[in-house]
Amino acid sequence: MSSPALTLLLTVCGLGIGVLFVAGVLQRHWPGRYRWLAAASLVIVVGLAVGLPGKVKGDLDGLNAQRKANALVSEQQAHERCLQDLGRPDLVAALAFARERLPDDARYYARTRSIPCVAFNLFPSELVPAGEFDPRRDWLVLDGLDPEGLPPSLASAARATDRRATFSPTFAVVAPEGVSPEGGAG
Amino acid sequence: MRDERFLVGLVLFHALAAVPGLALLYALGLLKLRPLALLAAAGPSVLLGIVLVGIPLITLMVVGVSVGLAAALAVTAVVTLVLVLVAAGTRERRPVPLVATGPPGTLVEFVAERVVLGGTALYLLVAAPTFRNLETLWDDANIWSLKALGLYHQGTLVDGLSNNPALSGVHLDYPLLQPMTEATFFHVLGSIDLRFWHFELWVLMALAIWTMAWLLAPLGPRWPWTVVLATLALSGIVIANIQLGDADVLMAALVGCATLSFGIWLHRGGLPYALLGGVLLAGAANVKNEGLVLGTAVGVALVAAAAIGRRPGRWRDLAFAAGLVLISVLPWQIWVGGHEAATRNTPSPWQVIDDPSYLTDRLDNLWRGLGQVLVQLMNTGEWSLLVPAFLVCAVTMVVVGRERTVAAFYLVAGFLAYLSVAYVYWVTPIQDIGGFEQRSGARIVLGVVFVGGVGLAHLLQIAASAWTVPEPEVAPAQRPAATPVPSAVEAGGIRSAP
């Protein structure tokens, strides 16, 4: 028998022994089956109640410490936490650069290792799947400038240096055809 | 300024959500239009309102309608109007008020129940500020709040976020009730502030505990179950899950409330409790796929228990409840079925049944899962003695013959819920089971814990109601319990005053 099953069995037996003991004590006062119900209720309620005060204190101490630790968290930090967890703190400034250029109603495709986290930081602009990318309408967010590995329409947009605003040697945004990449957000 | 805006938005959001919830409880005959009864039902009403508005909003979005604040307000108004019309149409057929059973409360009982309930409420209030200023962690940023912000800004299921193969790894098949609620919450707040969302998740958990207390309060003795609800509320796993921004607590709490509602239906009868259980279960199934699985477990246990019973109309009640759940779940599940990018990570039984080798090759995972789930359930630091106590209480009631059907229902529901979590271990394509255990082990048993927890709470209530007033042995069909006697709040709030 596995160890957790044994633990469960032993705990059930322990409670059962408690019920037997209390039922024995109550024998004179209660008729047959109600004695067992009373004993089971008493043992269980006392068993659960005993741990509550300590748990309240432990929980509140822990929560209080966390409240103090998080007191200065800003909304921007809340958004950017996933970039830190991703191991890409460099994307914080890069995505701020992209947000400044993408208009609010922009659609974009992002080539990056973690699309969800990048998309999370580029709202209200709308992410499009690779298959729906339209170079005449959509922006391209490049985390890694090498166009290799991109589908043809995306690769061709990635090569369009005249529509590209470069943030760093590895990060740039490419505007739709006929749009200036420095156009500014709405 | 931020705090004032938050406070106003918070009050407005909950007030709006409470309206359809109150209308539902009134239409079901579970609410009297009296100030104290309305106050007592405020918590359950908000929880129900979120389900009642969220599911139609998801349905609208699935058929291509853009949803925002205006749509949320319109749905709230329409749902409320329909329920008020139903209430007006059924005024002559109001259910008989639920009668509290058991001995009159003693002073000690009265004090004990107030101290534990009051202490739990105070704890929930004092702890709340911690959840007002948290960062958005990985799962939340990649799954739940990502979808919520998409819904907030775009109002529809845009392909980039919902039908994008590049996002298949972040569970595009997960239902949308939590993101939809989050988006609506931010609409009511007037803008996005992710730090506040954890606070709302904490409030929703507290409302679920309130709902359980509201359901149990009119039945009879209260002091035994108060410690069970306190144990559920005080778990560090609940706290951690809310800090992570995950949806497990909301799903599990809704499953717990639904299971309790069905348990009361089984015990006391009355279509309203079956319908209430159906609405809550529909909510759980629209929060996470696990809600659908656990709902199926509860449903199977319920059918088995109903087959043993003899109460007239039980199949009609169950059919109505099942219909409610089915209608509520279908839109999203149909949408998922039609979109390849929204693939399910965990294969369904019907997807693996024709491939026995898939199952036999993973038998080690099954044994490991069965053990791991037990390890989590026996985490006494977090759940105290909840699970063994539930087993002892249910088995004692079966053995001594006190409400055997109800006790058996909770036992079977809990066992099936346990098996359903072990099944996830069995069929998961994840190779790193150790990592899976570490990341998800504690949270994926939340549904099982809540099913067992509400089972224990209800069974303790039934056991305590037999303490000093032994009932004569009668056939199950002749018991007073077989009479449909709903209207929970009629007796609410005052039973055990000395």
XYZ file of C-alpha atoms in Angstrom:
684
model
C 0.000 0.000 0.000
C 1.338 3.414 -0.957
C 2.333 5.862 1.732
C -0.432 8.474 1.127
C -3.103 5.764 1.207
C -1.627 4.474 4.444
C -1.635 7.979 5.912
C -5.290 8.386 4.955
C -6.168 5.001 6.418
C -4.346 5.719 9.674
C -5.996 9.139 9.992
C -9.429 7.647 9.346
C -8.656 4.963 11.953
C -7.530 7.633 14.403
C -10.752 9.557 13.939
C -12.684 6.278 14.162
C -11.052 5.488 17.500
C -11.981 8.978 18.680
C -15.582 8.340 17.628
C -15.589 4.997 19.471
C -14.233 6.627 22.613
C -16.722 9.507 22.603
C -19.574 7.139 21.757
C -18.568 5.085 24.789
C -18.673 8.157 26.998
C -22.088 9.111 25.635
C -23.508 5.615 25.999
C -25.688 6.427 29.009
C -27.192 9.571 27.567
C -28.052 8.738 23.983
C -30.148 6.116 22.309
C -28.534 3.730 19.822
C -27.678 5.210 16.444
C -27.867 8.860 17.497
C -24.992 8.284 19.863
C -22.754 7.432 16.927
C -23.827 10.514 15.013
C -23.215 12.726 18.026
C -19.805 11.163 18.633
C -18.760 11.510 14.984
C -19.898 15.148 14.823
C -18.123 16.058 18.051
C -14.832 14.409 17.125
C -14.811 15.939 13.644
C -15.786 19.447 14.709
C -13.217 19.487 17.520
C -10.574 17.985 15.204
C -11.152 20.714 12.626
C -11.579 23.551 15.125
C -8.324 22.883 16.966
C -6.158 23.943 14.043
C -8.105 27.058 13.065
C -6.627 29.741 15.364
C -3.040 28.864 14.443
C -3.950 28.810 10.760
C -5.576 32.251 10.956
C -2.484 33.703 12.563
C -0.091 32.051 10.109
C -2.147 33.145 7.104
C -2.520 36.732 8.256
C 1.184 37.054 9.049
C 2.079 35.749 5.591
C -0.472 37.944 3.839
C 0.630 40.998 5.755
C 4.241 40.441 4.701
C 3.160 40.088 1.077
C 1.018 43.201 1.251
C 4.017 45.197 2.417
C 6.297 43.636 -0.202
C 3.865 44.515 -3.006
C 2.899 47.965 -1.777
C 4.816 49.767 -4.518
C 3.878 47.572 -7.476
C 2.768 49.757 -10.370
C 0.270 48.824 -13.056
C 3.080 48.747 -15.620
C 5.060 46.348 -13.442
C 2.011 44.112 -13.164
C 1.922 43.917 -16.972
C 5.635 43.380 -17.391
C 6.139 40.666 -14.813
C 5.812 37.914 -17.420
C 8.684 39.444 -19.401
C 10.877 39.234 -16.310
C 9.771 35.629 -15.727
C 10.539 34.884 -19.357
C 14.105 36.012 -18.751
C 13.658 38.924 -21.161
C 13.812 42.124 -19.139
C 15.218 43.754 -22.297
C 11.754 43.447 -23.864
C 10.289 45.884 -21.320
C 11.868 48.890 -23.038
C 11.573 47.308 -26.484
C 7.816 46.834 -26.160
C 7.433 50.363 -24.800
C 9.191 51.473 -28.002
C 6.735 49.402 -30.054
C 3.693 50.743 -28.161
C 4.797 54.296 -28.948
C 4.700 53.494 -32.658
C 1.685 51.229 -33.041
C -1.602 53.134 -33.276
C -4.343 51.936 -30.879
C -6.273 50.277 -33.696
C -3.191 48.678 -35.235
C -3.041 45.016 -36.142
C 0.318 43.333 -35.867
C 2.130 40.051 -36.126
C 4.832 39.375 -33.529
C 7.824 37.165 -34.268
C 9.088 36.278 -30.799
C 9.681 33.339 -28.504
C 6.681 34.134 -26.294
C 3.819 35.577 -28.303
C 1.267 35.556 -25.433
C 3.416 37.642 -23.110
C 4.326 40.079 -25.893
C 0.674 40.376 -26.932
C -0.205 40.955 -23.280
C 2.057 44.008 -23.377
C 0.949 45.379 -26.735
C -2.756 45.941 -26.087
C -4.864 47.648 -27.362
C -3.281 46.695 -30.694
C -4.616 43.458 -32.155
C -2.441 40.401 -32.679
C -2.950 38.536 -35.974
C -1.874 34.971 -36.758
C 0.919 34.490 -39.305
C -1.563 33.255 -41.892
C -3.598 36.455 -41.733
C -0.718 38.910 -41.922
C -1.345 41.564 -44.579
C 1.722 43.768 -45.296
C -0.545 46.570 -46.588
C -2.433 46.818 -43.309
C -0.501 45.103 -40.523
C 2.560 45.978 -38.489
C 5.342 43.532 -37.852
C 7.031 43.298 -34.472
C 10.409 41.637 -34.805
C 12.171 40.218 -31.792
C 15.174 39.023 -33.821
C 15.716 40.825 -37.103
C 16.844 37.904 -39.245
C 13.985 37.167 -41.665
C 15.035 33.547 -42.015
C 12.365 31.064 -41.072
C 9.509 33.496 -41.631
C 6.775 32.756 -44.194
C 7.321 34.664 -47.506
C 4.952 37.590 -46.876
C 6.396 38.140 -43.422
C 9.988 37.716 -44.589
C 9.497 40.302 -47.298
C 8.063 42.774 -44.753
C 10.918 42.009 -42.388
C 13.372 43.026 -45.128
C 11.636 46.364 -45.738
C 14.216 48.535 -44.000
C 12.549 51.753 -45.237
C 9.490 51.009 -43.088
C 11.464 49.719 -40.131
C 11.976 51.496 -36.810
C 14.855 49.823 -35.035
C 15.097 49.823 -31.272
C 18.153 47.611 -30.930
C 20.158 45.199 -33.071
C 17.584 42.536 -32.199
C 14.305 44.424 -31.990
C 12.367 46.494 -34.511
C 8.880 47.265 -35.735
C 7.953 47.406 -39.405
C 5.074 49.621 -40.478
C 2.472 48.606 -43.105
C 3.183 49.568 -46.702
C 2.882 53.291 -47.188
C 2.991 54.104 -43.495
C 5.840 55.744 -41.649
C 7.177 53.664 -38.762
C 7.601 56.829 -36.734
C 3.949 57.787 -37.202
C 3.251 57.611 -33.488
C 0.568 55.872 -31.503
C -2.977 57.124 -31.430
C -7.825 58.849 -6.873
C -7.046 55.269 -7.830
C -8.618 53.975 -4.614
C -11.790 56.050 -4.996
C -12.265 54.868 -8.568
C -11.657 51.303 -7.478
C -14.157 51.554 -4.630
C -16.897 53.073 -6.781
C -16.305 50.537 -9.548
C -16.267 47.668 -7.078
C -19.583 48.648 -5.518
C -21.162 49.261 -8.924
C -19.934 45.962 -10.365
C -21.300 43.917 -7.475
C -24.543 45.856 -7.292
C -25.135 45.212 -11.005
C -24.256 41.527 -10.664
C -26.564 41.132 -7.661
C -29.674 42.234 -9.557
C -30.168 39.178 -11.811
C -28.984 36.934 -8.977
C -31.649 38.266 -6.634
C -34.222 37.940 -9.410
C -33.253 34.289 -9.872
C -33.531 33.492 -6.170
C -36.892 35.263 -6.039
C -38.138 33.456 -9.132
C -37.096 30.146 -7.575
C -38.977 30.994 -4.390
C -35.792 30.930 -2.331
C -35.967 34.596 -1.377
C -38.509 36.677 0.497
C -38.567 40.392 -0.192
C -37.599 41.388 3.344
C -34.555 43.496 4.237
C -32.745 40.842 6.263
C -33.439 38.119 3.729
C -32.208 40.357 0.905
C -29.065 41.150 2.852
C -28.431 37.475 3.583
C -28.872 36.630 -0.097
C -26.596 39.425 -1.364
C -23.505 37.213 -1.543
C -25.092 34.304 -3.417
C -26.851 36.800 -5.689
C -23.603 38.382 -6.857
C -22.070 34.961 -7.546
C -25.170 33.845 -9.433
C -25.372 37.158 -11.283
C -21.868 36.730 -12.625
C -22.845 33.314 -13.994
C -26.227 34.493 -15.298
C -24.723 37.420 -17.210
C -21.393 35.854 -18.163
C -22.774 32.812 -19.969
C -25.120 34.768 -22.292
C -22.246 37.166 -23.032
C -20.035 34.220 -24.025
C -22.855 32.877 -26.194
C -23.271 36.241 -27.905
C -19.559 36.443 -28.570
C -19.446 32.926 -29.979
C -22.115 33.896 -32.537
C -20.058 36.936 -33.477
C -21.618 39.757 -31.490
C -19.152 42.249 -30.024
C -19.569 42.490 -26.259
C -18.613 45.389 -24.047
C -20.165 47.334 -21.213
C -23.335 48.099 -23.162
C -23.853 44.420 -23.962
C -23.226 43.467 -20.326
C -25.796 46.005 -19.133
C -28.309 44.885 -21.761
C -27.866 41.213 -20.838
C -28.215 42.073 -17.138
C -31.464 43.903 -17.871
C -32.902 41.167 -20.112
C -31.987 38.310 -17.746
C -33.471 40.212 -14.800
C -36.645 41.020 -16.727
C -37.140 37.409 -17.802
C -36.645 36.166 -14.242
C -39.022 38.771 -12.819
C -41.644 37.714 -15.376
C -41.106 34.072 -14.396
C -41.476 35.050 -10.744
C -44.704 36.927 -11.494
C -46.048 34.009 -13.514
C -45.372 31.496 -10.761
C -46.513 33.631 -7.833
C -49.405 31.287 -7.094
C -47.133 28.264 -6.990
C -44.530 29.495 -4.503
C -42.732 26.611 -2.802
C -43.479 25.912 0.835
C -40.806 27.492 3.070
C -37.976 25.231 4.132
C -38.335 24.078 7.712
C -35.323 23.889 9.996
C -34.990 20.484 11.618
C -33.250 19.452 14.817
C -33.132 20.561 18.386
C -33.346 24.209 19.407
C -29.878 25.706 19.693
C -28.203 26.116 23.039
C -26.334 29.238 24.119
C -23.014 27.467 23.542
C -24.009 26.527 19.995
C -25.211 30.028 19.307
C -21.948 31.563 20.496
C -19.800 28.947 18.727
C -21.442 29.421 15.329
C -21.260 33.228 15.571
C -17.637 33.195 16.663
C -16.523 30.895 13.834
C -18.628 32.550 11.105
C -17.811 36.059 12.317
C -14.132 35.151 12.625
C -14.078 33.742 9.095
C -15.780 36.855 7.690
C -13.334 39.068 9.573
C -10.383 37.064 8.251
C -11.648 37.406 4.672
C -11.999 41.167 5.148
C -8.635 41.697 6.840
C -6.813 39.582 4.236
C -8.457 41.325 1.263
C -6.084 44.347 0.978
C -3.193 41.970 0.218
C -4.868 41.104 -3.084
C -5.256 44.725 -4.185
C -1.757 45.315 -5.462
C -0.334 42.182 -7.053
C 1.652 41.571 -10.213
C 0.220 39.437 -13.003
C 2.083 36.150 -12.895
C 2.840 33.703 -15.696
C -0.359 31.661 -16.162
C -2.493 34.720 -15.660
C -0.544 36.785 -18.218
C -0.440 33.935 -20.732
C -3.960 32.574 -20.326
C -6.586 34.266 -18.197
C -5.813 37.981 -18.227
C -4.503 37.743 -21.801
C -7.977 36.599 -22.870
C -9.616 39.156 -20.584
C -7.675 42.063 -22.071
C -8.439 40.756 -25.554
C -12.152 40.731 -24.705
C -11.877 44.166 -23.101
C -10.185 45.786 -26.096
C -11.604 43.825 -29.013
C -14.939 42.593 -27.616
C -14.912 39.563 -29.888
C -12.958 36.370 -30.436
C -10.275 37.762 -32.751
C -8.210 35.120 -34.520
C -4.916 36.388 -33.150
C -5.923 35.490 -29.600
C -8.445 32.703 -30.035
C -7.665 30.842 -33.240
C -3.931 31.241 -33.517
C -1.856 28.033 -33.802
C 1.048 29.892 -32.199
C -1.052 30.165 -29.031
C -2.279 26.550 -28.854
C 0.126 25.949 -25.980
C -1.727 28.407 -23.765
C -5.004 26.504 -23.774
C -7.263 28.274 -26.248
C -9.898 25.652 -25.378
C -10.278 26.951 -21.820
C -13.749 28.416 -21.230
C -14.214 32.149 -20.894
C -16.321 32.916 -17.836
C -13.392 34.169 -15.759
C -11.857 36.339 -18.545
C -15.332 37.611 -19.438
C -15.938 38.568 -15.803
C -12.526 40.245 -15.647
C -13.185 42.232 -18.827
C -16.604 43.330 -17.541
C -15.042 44.223 -14.193
C -12.559 46.541 -15.936
C -15.327 48.031 -18.078
C -17.242 48.924 -14.917
C -14.048 50.274 -13.309
C -13.630 52.483 -16.363
C -10.165 51.212 -17.298
C -7.777 48.323 -16.840
C -5.885 47.929 -13.605
C -4.618 44.364 -13.416
C -3.535 44.744 -9.806
C -7.178 44.899 -8.714
C -8.234 41.679 -10.373
C -6.810 39.423 -7.655
C -8.875 41.357 -5.160
C -12.006 40.479 -7.129
C -10.971 36.813 -7.268
C -10.663 36.886 -3.481
C -14.127 38.468 -3.249
C -15.576 35.767 -5.515
C -14.086 33.069 -3.275
C -15.550 34.784 -0.205
C -18.926 35.000 -1.970
C -18.817 31.266 -2.623
C -18.196 30.587 1.079
C -21.087 32.962 1.837
C -23.273 31.033 -0.634
C -22.489 27.747 1.100
C -23.374 29.273 4.473
C -26.580 30.726 2.989
C -27.592 27.341 1.616
C -26.871 25.541 4.895
C -28.199 28.141 7.342
C -31.944 27.420 7.088
C -31.585 23.639 7.385
C -31.046 23.395 11.137
C -28.031 23.342 13.461
C -25.220 25.506 12.177
C -22.364 25.147 14.585
C -21.002 21.887 13.086
C -20.517 23.165 9.537
C -19.068 26.545 10.372
C -15.641 24.996 11.051
C -15.729 23.231 7.680
C -16.347 26.469 5.782
C -13.635 28.172 7.836
C -11.193 25.391 6.923
C -11.947 25.843 3.211
C -11.547 29.632 3.423
C -8.277 29.485 5.373
C -6.273 27.245 3.045
C -2.966 28.602 1.814
C -3.588 26.808 -1.485
C -6.640 28.994 -2.044
C -4.544 32.082 -1.302
C -1.736 30.984 -3.645
C -4.134 30.190 -6.469
C -5.732 33.621 -6.243
C -2.330 35.305 -6.144
C -1.426 33.416 -9.307
C -4.631 34.670 -10.912
C -5.631 31.115 -11.858
C -9.220 29.975 -12.263
C -9.137 26.841 -10.118
C -10.571 28.418 -6.969
C -13.544 29.972 -8.761
C -14.245 26.713 -10.582
C -13.907 24.568 -7.460
C -15.982 26.944 -5.341
C -18.782 26.900 -7.927
C -18.630 23.098 -8.096
C -18.816 23.029 -4.284
C -21.858 25.329 -4.183
C -23.554 23.284 -6.923
C -22.844 19.988 -5.159
C -24.282 21.361 -1.923
C -27.380 22.628 -3.690
C -27.924 19.195 -5.233
C -27.282 17.565 -1.847
C -30.012 19.728 -0.291
C -32.304 18.832 -3.172
C -31.637 15.161 -2.523
C -32.270 15.627 1.192
C -35.241 17.975 1.192
C -36.549 17.903 -2.372
C -37.772 20.856 -4.402
C -37.082 21.828 -8.002
C -35.536 25.215 -7.017
C -32.501 23.567 -5.427
C -31.966 21.372 -8.485
C -32.171 24.433 -10.754
C -29.864 26.412 -8.495
C -27.387 23.526 -8.611
C -27.694 23.506 -12.397
C -26.915 27.225 -12.696
C -23.897 26.938 -10.394
C -22.607 23.870 -12.208
C -23.040 25.654 -15.541
C -20.888 28.421 -14.082
C -18.165 25.968 -13.032
C -18.167 24.290 -16.452
C -17.739 27.707 -18.085
C -14.775 28.612 -15.876
C -12.589 25.575 -16.560
C -12.878 22.292 -18.434
C -12.276 20.600 -15.082
C -15.570 22.147 -13.981
C -17.296 20.179 -16.726
C -15.512 16.977 -15.697
C -16.265 17.439 -11.997
C -19.827 18.389 -12.912
C -20.133 15.090 -14.755
C -18.847 13.287 -11.654
C -21.452 15.029 -9.501
C -24.125 14.320 -12.121
C -23.353 10.593 -12.203
C -23.474 10.430 -8.395
C -26.752 12.330 -8.447
C -28.366 9.986 -10.967
C -27.229 6.995 -8.913
C -28.658 8.532 -5.729
C -31.899 9.501 -7.468
C -32.279 5.952 -8.761
C -32.202 4.688 -5.174
C -34.707 7.279 -3.962
C -38.441 7.262 -4.570
C -39.363 10.916 -4.486
C -41.889 11.764 -7.188
C -40.684 14.274 -9.744
C -37.006 13.639 -9.119
C -36.240 12.769 -12.736
C -38.081 15.855 -13.945
C -36.026 18.020 -11.559
C -32.784 16.424 -12.698
C -33.730 16.731 -16.370
C -34.364 20.468 -15.950
C -31.035 20.930 -14.144
C -29.143 18.869 -16.710
C -30.803 20.807 -19.532
C -29.680 24.069 -17.978
C -26.097 22.896 -17.752
C -26.136 21.510 -21.284
C -27.534 24.694 -22.846
C -24.996 26.785 -20.963
C -22.009 24.666 -21.883
C -22.772 23.958 -25.533
C -21.976 27.318 -27.199
C -18.371 27.390 -26.052
C -17.801 23.659 -26.548
C -19.188 23.862 -30.092
C -16.908 26.799 -30.800
C -13.891 24.863 -29.507
C -14.853 21.846 -31.636
C -14.832 24.020 -34.733
C -11.430 25.624 -34.209
C -8.348 23.542 -34.683
C -6.015 25.847 -32.771
C -8.116 25.352 -29.636
C -6.845 21.809 -29.128
C -7.324 20.085 -25.805
C -4.164 19.100 -23.985
C -5.849 16.364 -21.978
C -7.519 13.776 -24.209
C -11.129 12.877 -23.365
C -11.967 9.243 -22.525
C -13.641 8.776 -25.928
C -10.451 9.942 -27.637
C -8.278 7.299 -25.973
C -10.693 4.412 -25.505
C -9.961 3.002 -28.971
C -6.229 3.038 -28.251
C -5.714 0.693 -25.297
C -1.949 0.816 -25.659
C -2.042 4.571 -24.972
C -3.614 3.742 -21.623
C -1.623 0.650 -20.754
C 1.670 2.362 -21.570
C 0.818 5.026 -19.025
C -0.423 2.834 -16.181
C 2.485 4.016 -14.049
C 1.147 7.548 -14.404
C -2.258 6.387 -13.172
C -0.842 4.815 -9.999
C 1.315 7.865 -9.474
C -1.703 10.136 -9.986
C -3.878 8.177 -7.564
C -1.124 8.514 -4.949
C -0.334 12.140 -5.677
C -3.956 13.233 -5.409
C -4.112 11.493 -2.024
C -0.912 13.247 -0.947
C -2.528 16.592 -1.735
C -5.830 15.684 -0.098
C -3.934 14.612 3.021
C -2.033 17.893 3.213
C -3.250 18.552 6.736
C -1.296 21.809 6.929
C -3.669 23.224 4.312
C -6.847 21.167 4.557
C -6.673 20.024 8.160
C -8.563 16.724 8.549
C -11.200 17.634 5.967
C -10.958 14.563 3.762
C -10.606 11.847 6.425
C -13.315 13.594 8.468
C -15.594 13.544 5.434
C -15.007 9.815 4.997
C -15.636 9.062 8.683
C -18.801 11.176 8.769
C -20.252 9.762 5.541
C -19.465 6.152 6.443
C -20.904 6.601 9.950
C -24.143 7.912 8.460
C -24.344 5.070 5.975
C -23.694 2.522 8.724
C -26.183 3.934 11.240
C -28.780 4.518 8.517
C -29.189 8.283 8.787
C -29.829 9.815 5.347
C -27.937 7.026 3.637
C -28.773 8.278 0.155
C -27.395 11.754 0.802
C -24.249 10.374 2.430
C -23.764 7.922 -0.447
C -24.245 10.757 -2.960
C -21.439 12.804 -1.449
C -19.187 9.735 -1.127
C -19.673 8.725 -4.760
C -19.349 12.320 -6.006
C -16.124 12.766 -4.044
C -14.722 9.441 -5.224
C -15.532 10.137 -8.883
C -14.020 13.610 -8.564
C -10.879 11.987 -7.146
C -10.755 9.531 -10.048
C -11.238 12.310 -12.581
C -8.133 14.117 -11.305
C -6.147 10.867 -11.336
C -7.323 10.403 -14.950
C -5.581 13.660 -15.881
C -2.306 12.191 -14.604
C -3.012 8.995 -16.533
C -3.584 10.458 -20.003
C -1.665 13.715 -19.938
C 0.803 13.998 -22.816
C 3.148 15.897 -20.496
C 6.345 13.868 -20.179
C 7.694 15.587 -17.082
C 5.171 14.262 -14.583
C 7.335 15.411 -11.675
C 7.271 18.984 -12.960
C 3.523 18.705 -13.546
C 3.044 17.564 -9.955
C 5.139 20.409 -8.674
C 3.354 23.067 -10.725
C -0.196 21.798 -10.613
C -0.479 19.102 -7.948
C -1.906 21.305 -5.209
C -4.405 23.215 -7.327
C -5.913 20.419 -9.403
C -7.357 18.761 -6.299
C -9.272 21.896 -5.301
C -12.481 20.592 -6.878
C -12.231 17.317 -4.959
C -11.606 19.200 -1.717
C -14.622 21.452 -2.222
C -16.908 18.512 -3.090
C -15.754 16.669 0.034
C -15.886 19.861 2.093
C -19.492 20.743 1.290
C -20.381 17.079 1.699
C -18.901 17.091 5.186
C -20.611 20.384 6.057
C -24.032 19.135 4.974
C -23.657 15.709 6.588
C -22.553 17.270 9.892
C -25.642 19.463 9.761
C -27.854 16.422 9.197
C -26.085 14.478 11.945
C -26.430 17.318 14.448
C -30.108 17.737 13.667
C -30.666 14.217 15.001
C -28.913 14.798 18.287
C -31.755 15.243 20.727
C -34.864 14.528 18.723
C -34.692 10.897 17.641
C -36.981 10.372 14.685
C -39.112 7.277 14.319
C -37.905 4.847 11.667
C -39.949 5.395 8.528
C -39.655 4.282 4.950
C -37.706 6.752 2.786
C -40.759 7.624 0.679
C -42.725 8.634 3.786
C -40.106 10.830 5.386
C -40.938 14.474 5.882
C -37.794 15.186 3.900
C -39.512 13.851 0.807
C -41.889 16.810 0.816
C -40.691 19.608 -1.427
C -40.014 22.352 1.057
C -37.664 24.916 -0.375
C -37.294 28.599 0.476
C -34.009 28.749 2.151
C -33.988 32.255 3.469
C -37.363 32.011 5.165
C -35.656 30.416 8.128
C -32.338 32.157 7.533
C -30.569 34.104 10.195
C -32.493 33.340 13.330
C -32.915 29.642 13.929
C -30.617 28.942 16.775
C -30.903 32.102 18.796
C -31.232 30.963 22.384
